[in-house]
Coordinates of C-alpha atoms in Angstrom, one line a residue:
M30 CA -7.5 2.3 -7.0
A31 CA -9.9 4.3 -9.4
A32 CA -7.3 4.0 -12.3
E33 CA -7.7 0.3 -12.8
P34 CA -11.3 0.2 -13.9
S35 CA -10.5 3.1 -16.1
R36 CA -7.8 1.2 -17.9
R37 CA -10.3 -1.8 -18.3
V38 CA -12.8 0.5 -19.8
L39 CA -10.3 2.0 -22.2
R40 CA -9.1 -1.4 -23.2
R41 CA -12.7 -2.6 -23.8
L42 CA -13.4 0.6 -26.0
R43 CA -10.4 0.0 -28.2
I44 CA -11.3 -3.6 -28.7
L45 CA -14.9 -2.5 -29.7
L46 CA -13.7 0.3 -32.0
S47 CA -11.2 -2.0 -33.7
A48 CA -14.0 -4.5 -34.2
L49 CA -16.2 -1.9 -35.9
K50 CA -13.7 -1.2 -38.6
P51 CA -14.9 -2.1 -42.1
G52 CA -14.5 -5.8 -42.8
N53 CA -14.5 -6.9 -39.2
P54 CA -17.3 -8.8 -37.7
V55 CA -18.9 -7.3 -34.5
P56 CA -18.3 -9.8 -31.8
R57 CA -21.5 -10.8 -29.9
A58 CA -21.4 -11.9 -26.4
G59 CA -23.6 -11.8 -23.2
P60 CA -27.4 -11.7 -22.8
A61 CA -28.0 -9.0 -25.4
A62 CA -26.7 -11.2 -28.1
A63 CA -28.5 -14.4 -26.9
F64 CA -31.4 -13.9 -29.4
G65 CA -29.3 -12.3 -32.2
T66 CA -30.4 -11.8 -35.8
S67 CA -28.1 -14.3 -37.5
V68 CA -29.6 -16.4 -40.3
T69 CA -28.0 -19.7 -41.2
S70 CA -28.6 -21.4 -44.6
A71 CA -27.9 -24.8 -45.8
K72 CA -29.0 -27.7 -47.9
V73 CA -30.1 -31.1 -46.8
A74 CA -30.7 -34.3 -48.8
V75 CA -34.5 -35.2 -48.4
N76 CA -36.5 -37.6 -50.6
G77 CA -33.8 -37.6 -53.4
V78 CA -33.2 -33.9 -53.7
H79 CA -31.3 -31.3 -51.9
L80 CA -33.4 -28.8 -50.2
H81 CA -32.2 -25.4 -49.2
Y82 CA -33.4 -23.6 -46.0
Q83 CA -32.7 -20.7 -43.8
Q84 CA -33.0 -20.7 -40.0
T85 CA -33.0 -18.1 -37.3
G86 CA -34.0 -17.8 -33.7
E87 CA -33.7 -20.1 -30.6
G88 CA -37.1 -20.4 -29.5
E89 CA -38.8 -23.7 -28.4
H90 CA -41.6 -23.3 -30.9
A91 CA -40.5 -24.3 -34.4
V92 CA -42.1 -22.5 -37.3
L93 CA -41.8 -23.3 -41.0
L94 CA -42.4 -20.7 -43.6
L95 CA -43.8 -22.1 -46.9
P96 CA -43.5 -19.9 -49.9
G97 CA -45.8 -19.1 -52.9
M98 CA -45.5 -19.8 -56.7
L99 CA -41.8 -19.5 -57.7
G100 CA -41.1 -18.4 -54.2
S101 CA -38.3 -18.9 -51.7
G102 CA -37.5 -18.0 -48.1
E103 CA -35.4 -15.0 -49.1
T104 CA -37.8 -13.6 -51.7
D105 CA -41.1 -14.3 -49.9
F106 CA -40.6 -13.9 -46.0
G107 CA -37.9 -11.1 -45.5
P108 CA -40.0 -9.3 -42.7
Q109 CA -40.8 -12.7 -41.1
I110 CA -37.3 -14.1 -41.0
K111 CA -36.1 -10.7 -39.6
N112 CA -38.7 -9.7 -37.1
L113 CA -40.7 -12.8 -35.7
S114 CA -39.5 -13.2 -32.2
K115 CA -36.1 -15.0 -32.1
K116 CA -36.8 -15.6 -28.4
L117 CA -40.1 -17.5 -28.8
F118 CA -39.5 -19.1 -32.2
T119 CA -37.1 -21.1 -34.2
V120 CA -38.0 -20.1 -37.7
V121 CA -37.1 -22.1 -40.8
A122 CA -37.8 -20.9 -44.4
W123 CA -37.6 -23.5 -47.0
D124 CA -37.2 -23.5 -50.8
P125 CA -39.5 -26.3 -52.3
R126 CA -37.9 -28.5 -55.0
G127 CA -37.2 -26.7 -58.1
Y128 CA -37.6 -23.3 -56.5
G129 CA -35.0 -20.9 -55.0
H130 CA -31.8 -22.6 -54.3
S131 CA -33.4 -26.1 -54.1
R132 CA -32.2 -26.7 -57.6
P133 CA -31.6 -29.0 -59.4
P134 CA -34.1 -30.4 -60.3
D135 CA -36.2 -27.9 -62.4
R136 CA -39.6 -27.5 -61.0
D137 CA -42.3 -29.7 -62.4
F138 CA -46.1 -30.0 -61.7
P139 CA -47.4 -33.4 -61.5
V140 CA -51.0 -33.6 -60.2
D141 CA -49.7 -34.6 -56.8
V142 CA -47.2 -31.7 -56.7
F143 CA -48.7 -30.3 -53.4
E144 CA -48.7 -33.6 -51.7
R145 CA -45.1 -34.0 -52.7
D146 CA -44.2 -30.6 -51.4
A147 CA -46.0 -31.4 -48.1
K148 CA -43.9 -34.6 -47.7
D149 CA -40.7 -32.8 -48.5
A150 CA -41.5 -30.0 -45.9
V151 CA -42.4 -32.4 -43.1
D152 CA -39.5 -34.8 -43.9
L153 CA -37.1 -31.7 -44.0
M154 CA -38.1 -30.5 -40.4
K155 CA -37.8 -34.1 -39.2
M156 CA -34.3 -34.3 -40.7
L157 CA -33.7 -31.1 -38.8
K158 CA -34.7 -32.9 -35.6
F159 CA -37.9 -31.0 -34.8
K160 CA -40.5 -32.9 -33.0
K161 CA -43.4 -30.7 -34.0
V162 CA -43.8 -27.6 -36.1
S163 CA -46.2 -24.8 -36.8
L164 CA -46.8 -23.8 -40.5
L165 CA -47.1 -20.4 -42.0
G166 CA -48.1 -21.0 -45.6
W167 CA -48.5 -18.3 -48.3
S168 CA -50.6 -18.8 -51.5
D169 CA -49.3 -22.2 -52.9
G170 CA -47.5 -22.7 -49.6
G171 CA -50.9 -22.5 -47.8
I172 CA -52.1 -25.4 -50.0
T173 CA -49.0 -27.3 -49.1
S174 CA -49.7 -26.4 -45.4
L175 CA -53.4 -27.7 -45.4
I176 CA -52.2 -31.0 -46.9
A177 CA -49.5 -31.4 -44.4
A178 CA -51.8 -30.6 -41.5
A179 CA -54.3 -33.1 -42.8
K180 CA -51.8 -35.9 -43.6
Y181 CA -49.4 -35.5 -40.7
P182 CA -51.5 -34.2 -37.7
S183 CA -49.4 -35.5 -35.0
F184 CA -46.4 -33.5 -36.4
I185 CA -48.3 -30.1 -36.8
S186 CA -48.9 -27.7 -33.9
K187 CA -50.7 -24.8 -35.5
M188 CA -51.2 -23.3 -38.9
V189 CA -51.6 -19.9 -40.4
I190 CA -52.5 -19.7 -44.0
W191 CA -53.3 -16.8 -46.5
G192 CA -53.8 -16.5 -50.3
A193 CA -54.6 -20.2 -50.6
N194 CA -57.3 -22.0 -52.3
A195 CA -58.6 -25.6 -52.1
Y196 CA -60.1 -25.8 -55.7
V197 CA -59.8 -24.1 -59.1
T198 CA -62.8 -22.4 -60.9
D199 CA -63.0 -20.9 -64.3
E200 CA -62.6 -17.4 -62.7
D201 CA -59.4 -18.6 -61.3
E202 CA -58.1 -19.9 -64.6
K203 CA -58.8 -16.6 -66.1
I204 CA -56.8 -14.9 -63.4
Y205 CA -53.9 -17.3 -63.8
Q206 CA -53.8 -16.8 -67.6
G207 CA -53.3 -13.0 -66.7
I208 CA -50.0 -13.8 -65.0
R209 CA -48.8 -16.3 -67.5
D210 CA -46.6 -13.7 -69.3
V211 CA -44.0 -12.5 -66.8
S212 CA -42.9 -9.7 -69.1
K213 CA -46.2 -8.1 -68.2
W214 CA -45.6 -8.2 -64.5
S215 CA -44.7 -5.0 -62.7
E216 CA -40.9 -4.5 -62.5
K217 CA -41.1 -4.6 -58.7
T218 CA -42.7 -8.0 -58.6
R219 CA -40.5 -9.4 -61.4
K220 CA -37.1 -8.1 -60.5
P221 CA -36.4 -10.3 -57.4
L222 CA -37.5 -13.5 -59.2
E223 CA -35.6 -12.6 -62.3
T224 CA -32.5 -12.0 -60.2
L225 CA -32.9 -15.3 -58.4
Y226 CA -33.6 -17.5 -61.5
G227 CA -32.6 -15.6 -64.6
Y228 CA -35.2 -14.5 -67.1
D229 CA -35.6 -17.9 -69.0
Y230 CA -36.1 -20.1 -66.1
F231 CA -38.4 -17.7 -64.5
A232 CA -40.5 -17.2 -67.5
K233 CA -40.7 -21.0 -68.5
T234 CA -41.5 -22.0 -64.9
C235 CA -44.3 -19.6 -64.6
E236 CA -45.9 -20.9 -67.8
K237 CA -45.5 -24.5 -66.3
W238 CA -47.1 -23.4 -63.1
V239 CA -50.2 -22.0 -65.0
D240 CA -50.5 -25.2 -67.0
G241 CA -49.9 -27.2 -63.9
I242 CA -52.8 -25.4 -61.8
K243 CA -55.2 -25.7 -64.9
Q244 CA -55.1 -29.5 -64.5
F245 CA -57.0 -29.4 -61.2
K246 CA -59.9 -27.7 -63.1
H247 CA -60.5 -30.9 -64.8
L248 CA -61.0 -32.8 -61.6
P249 CA -64.4 -33.1 -59.9
D250 CA -65.2 -29.6 -58.6
G251 CA -61.8 -28.3 -59.5
N252 CA -60.5 -30.1 -56.4
I253 CA -57.0 -29.5 -55.1
C254 CA -57.3 -30.5 -51.5
G255 CA -60.9 -29.8 -50.4
H256 CA -61.4 -33.4 -49.5
L257 CA -58.6 -33.3 -46.9
L258 CA -59.9 -30.1 -45.1
P259 CA -62.1 -32.0 -42.6
L260 CA -58.9 -34.0 -41.5
V261 CA -57.2 -30.9 -40.4
Q262 CA -56.9 -31.2 -36.4
C263 CA -54.6 -28.3 -35.6
P264 CA -55.7 -24.7 -34.6
T265 CA -55.8 -22.9 -37.9
L266 CA -55.9 -19.2 -38.5
I267 CA -56.8 -18.0 -42.1
V268 CA -55.8 -14.6 -43.1
H269 CA -57.3 -12.9 -46.2
G270 CA -56.7 -9.6 -47.9
E271 CA -60.1 -8.2 -49.0
K272 CA -58.2 -6.6 -52.0
D273 CA -56.4 -9.8 -53.2
P274 CA -56.5 -9.7 -57.0
L275 CA -55.4 -13.3 -57.2
V276 CA -57.5 -15.2 -54.7
P277 CA -61.2 -14.2 -54.2
R278 CA -62.7 -14.1 -50.8
S279 CA -64.8 -17.3 -51.5
H280 CA -61.7 -19.4 -51.3
A281 CA -60.9 -18.2 -47.7
D282 CA -64.6 -18.7 -46.8
F283 CA -64.5 -22.3 -48.1
I284 CA -61.5 -23.2 -46.1
H285 CA -62.8 -21.6 -43.0
K286 CA -66.0 -23.5 -43.3
H287 CA -64.5 -26.9 -43.8
V288 CA -61.5 -26.7 -41.4
R289 CA -63.1 -27.5 -38.0
G290 CA -62.6 -24.7 -35.3
S291 CA -60.6 -22.4 -37.8
R292 CA -60.6 -18.6 -37.5
L293 CA -61.0 -16.1 -40.4
H294 CA -59.1 -12.7 -40.1
L295 CA -59.7 -10.2 -42.8
I296 CA -57.4 -7.3 -43.6
R297 CA -59.4 -4.7 -45.4
E298 CA -56.5 -3.0 -47.5
G299 CA -54.6 -6.3 -47.8
K300 CA -53.7 -7.7 -51.3
H301 CA -52.1 -11.0 -52.1
N302 CA -48.9 -10.0 -50.3
L303 CA -50.5 -8.7 -47.2
H304 CA -47.5 -10.3 -45.0
L305 CA -45.1 -7.9 -46.8
R306 CA -47.4 -4.9 -47.2
F307 CA -48.6 -5.0 -43.6
A308 CA -45.8 -7.0 -42.1
D309 CA -46.0 -5.5 -38.6
E310 CA -49.7 -6.1 -38.2
F311 CA -49.3 -9.7 -39.8
N312 CA -46.4 -10.6 -37.5
K313 CA -48.2 -9.5 -34.4
L314 CA -51.3 -11.4 -35.4
V315 CA -49.1 -14.5 -36.0
E316 CA -47.1 -14.3 -32.9
D317 CA -50.3 -13.7 -30.7
F318 CA -52.0 -16.6 -32.4
L319 CA -49.0 -19.1 -32.0
Q320 CA -48.6 -18.2 -28.3
E321 CA -52.2 -18.9 -27.4
K322 CA -52.8 -21.9 -25.2
S323 CA -54.7 -24.4 -27.1
P324 CA -58.1 -25.3 -25.3

């Protein structure tokens, strides 16, 4: 009687070993694979453009990752796509129109660019059949998140933003002029974007971004979305890197002051890309915040 189980074990081992040969996908089955690491990507028609997104996880809590200037899901959120809990969350990372793989069209920067992104992001998630979503917005994606939370409050559960600003100052404009010429960027920062876009589109779009952001400085108080902050209703966590060379602390303080009930968390050694440099700390902070029961 003992021989039968042995034959079954040997057969399973042979199947497993054959599956592990180069070129063969490893079959996933059973509870251990229920929350696997697979990432799907697709494009969907939203507001007249085809928006690209990546999706992973099977949790009930939907989370949208919103990238920064020139960003995309794959370039901006690797550690979040890979490591945020697949059991707790369904994570979607989108490429805004003109960025990443959401091209055509080329990226442009009308004065309502962030309102347009906010509507695109919300409509994308509705197209994907989500009823509510939490937002994780970095830099420009943080601005988009603030606008989305203010304009579509019934659709937004919670929000985490970092490296965002609600207005533009003379100091900010000087900082932006310093990044206008991408040939002066460090190779580590430049290379992934150059690979994604090709040098010409990358360089041209960065220049267009600087010019696009400058237009807000000519508005009263350099306003981007400050007037909308009191309309944000969802629980909001603002994370700020105290060594961020692009966004001074005053911006995080302003958002914290004007978003009712918001929380400010400082990362002492954090720079603009704190979610990449301190990914484990950041991911735990986010998971804990998103799991908290709202009062």
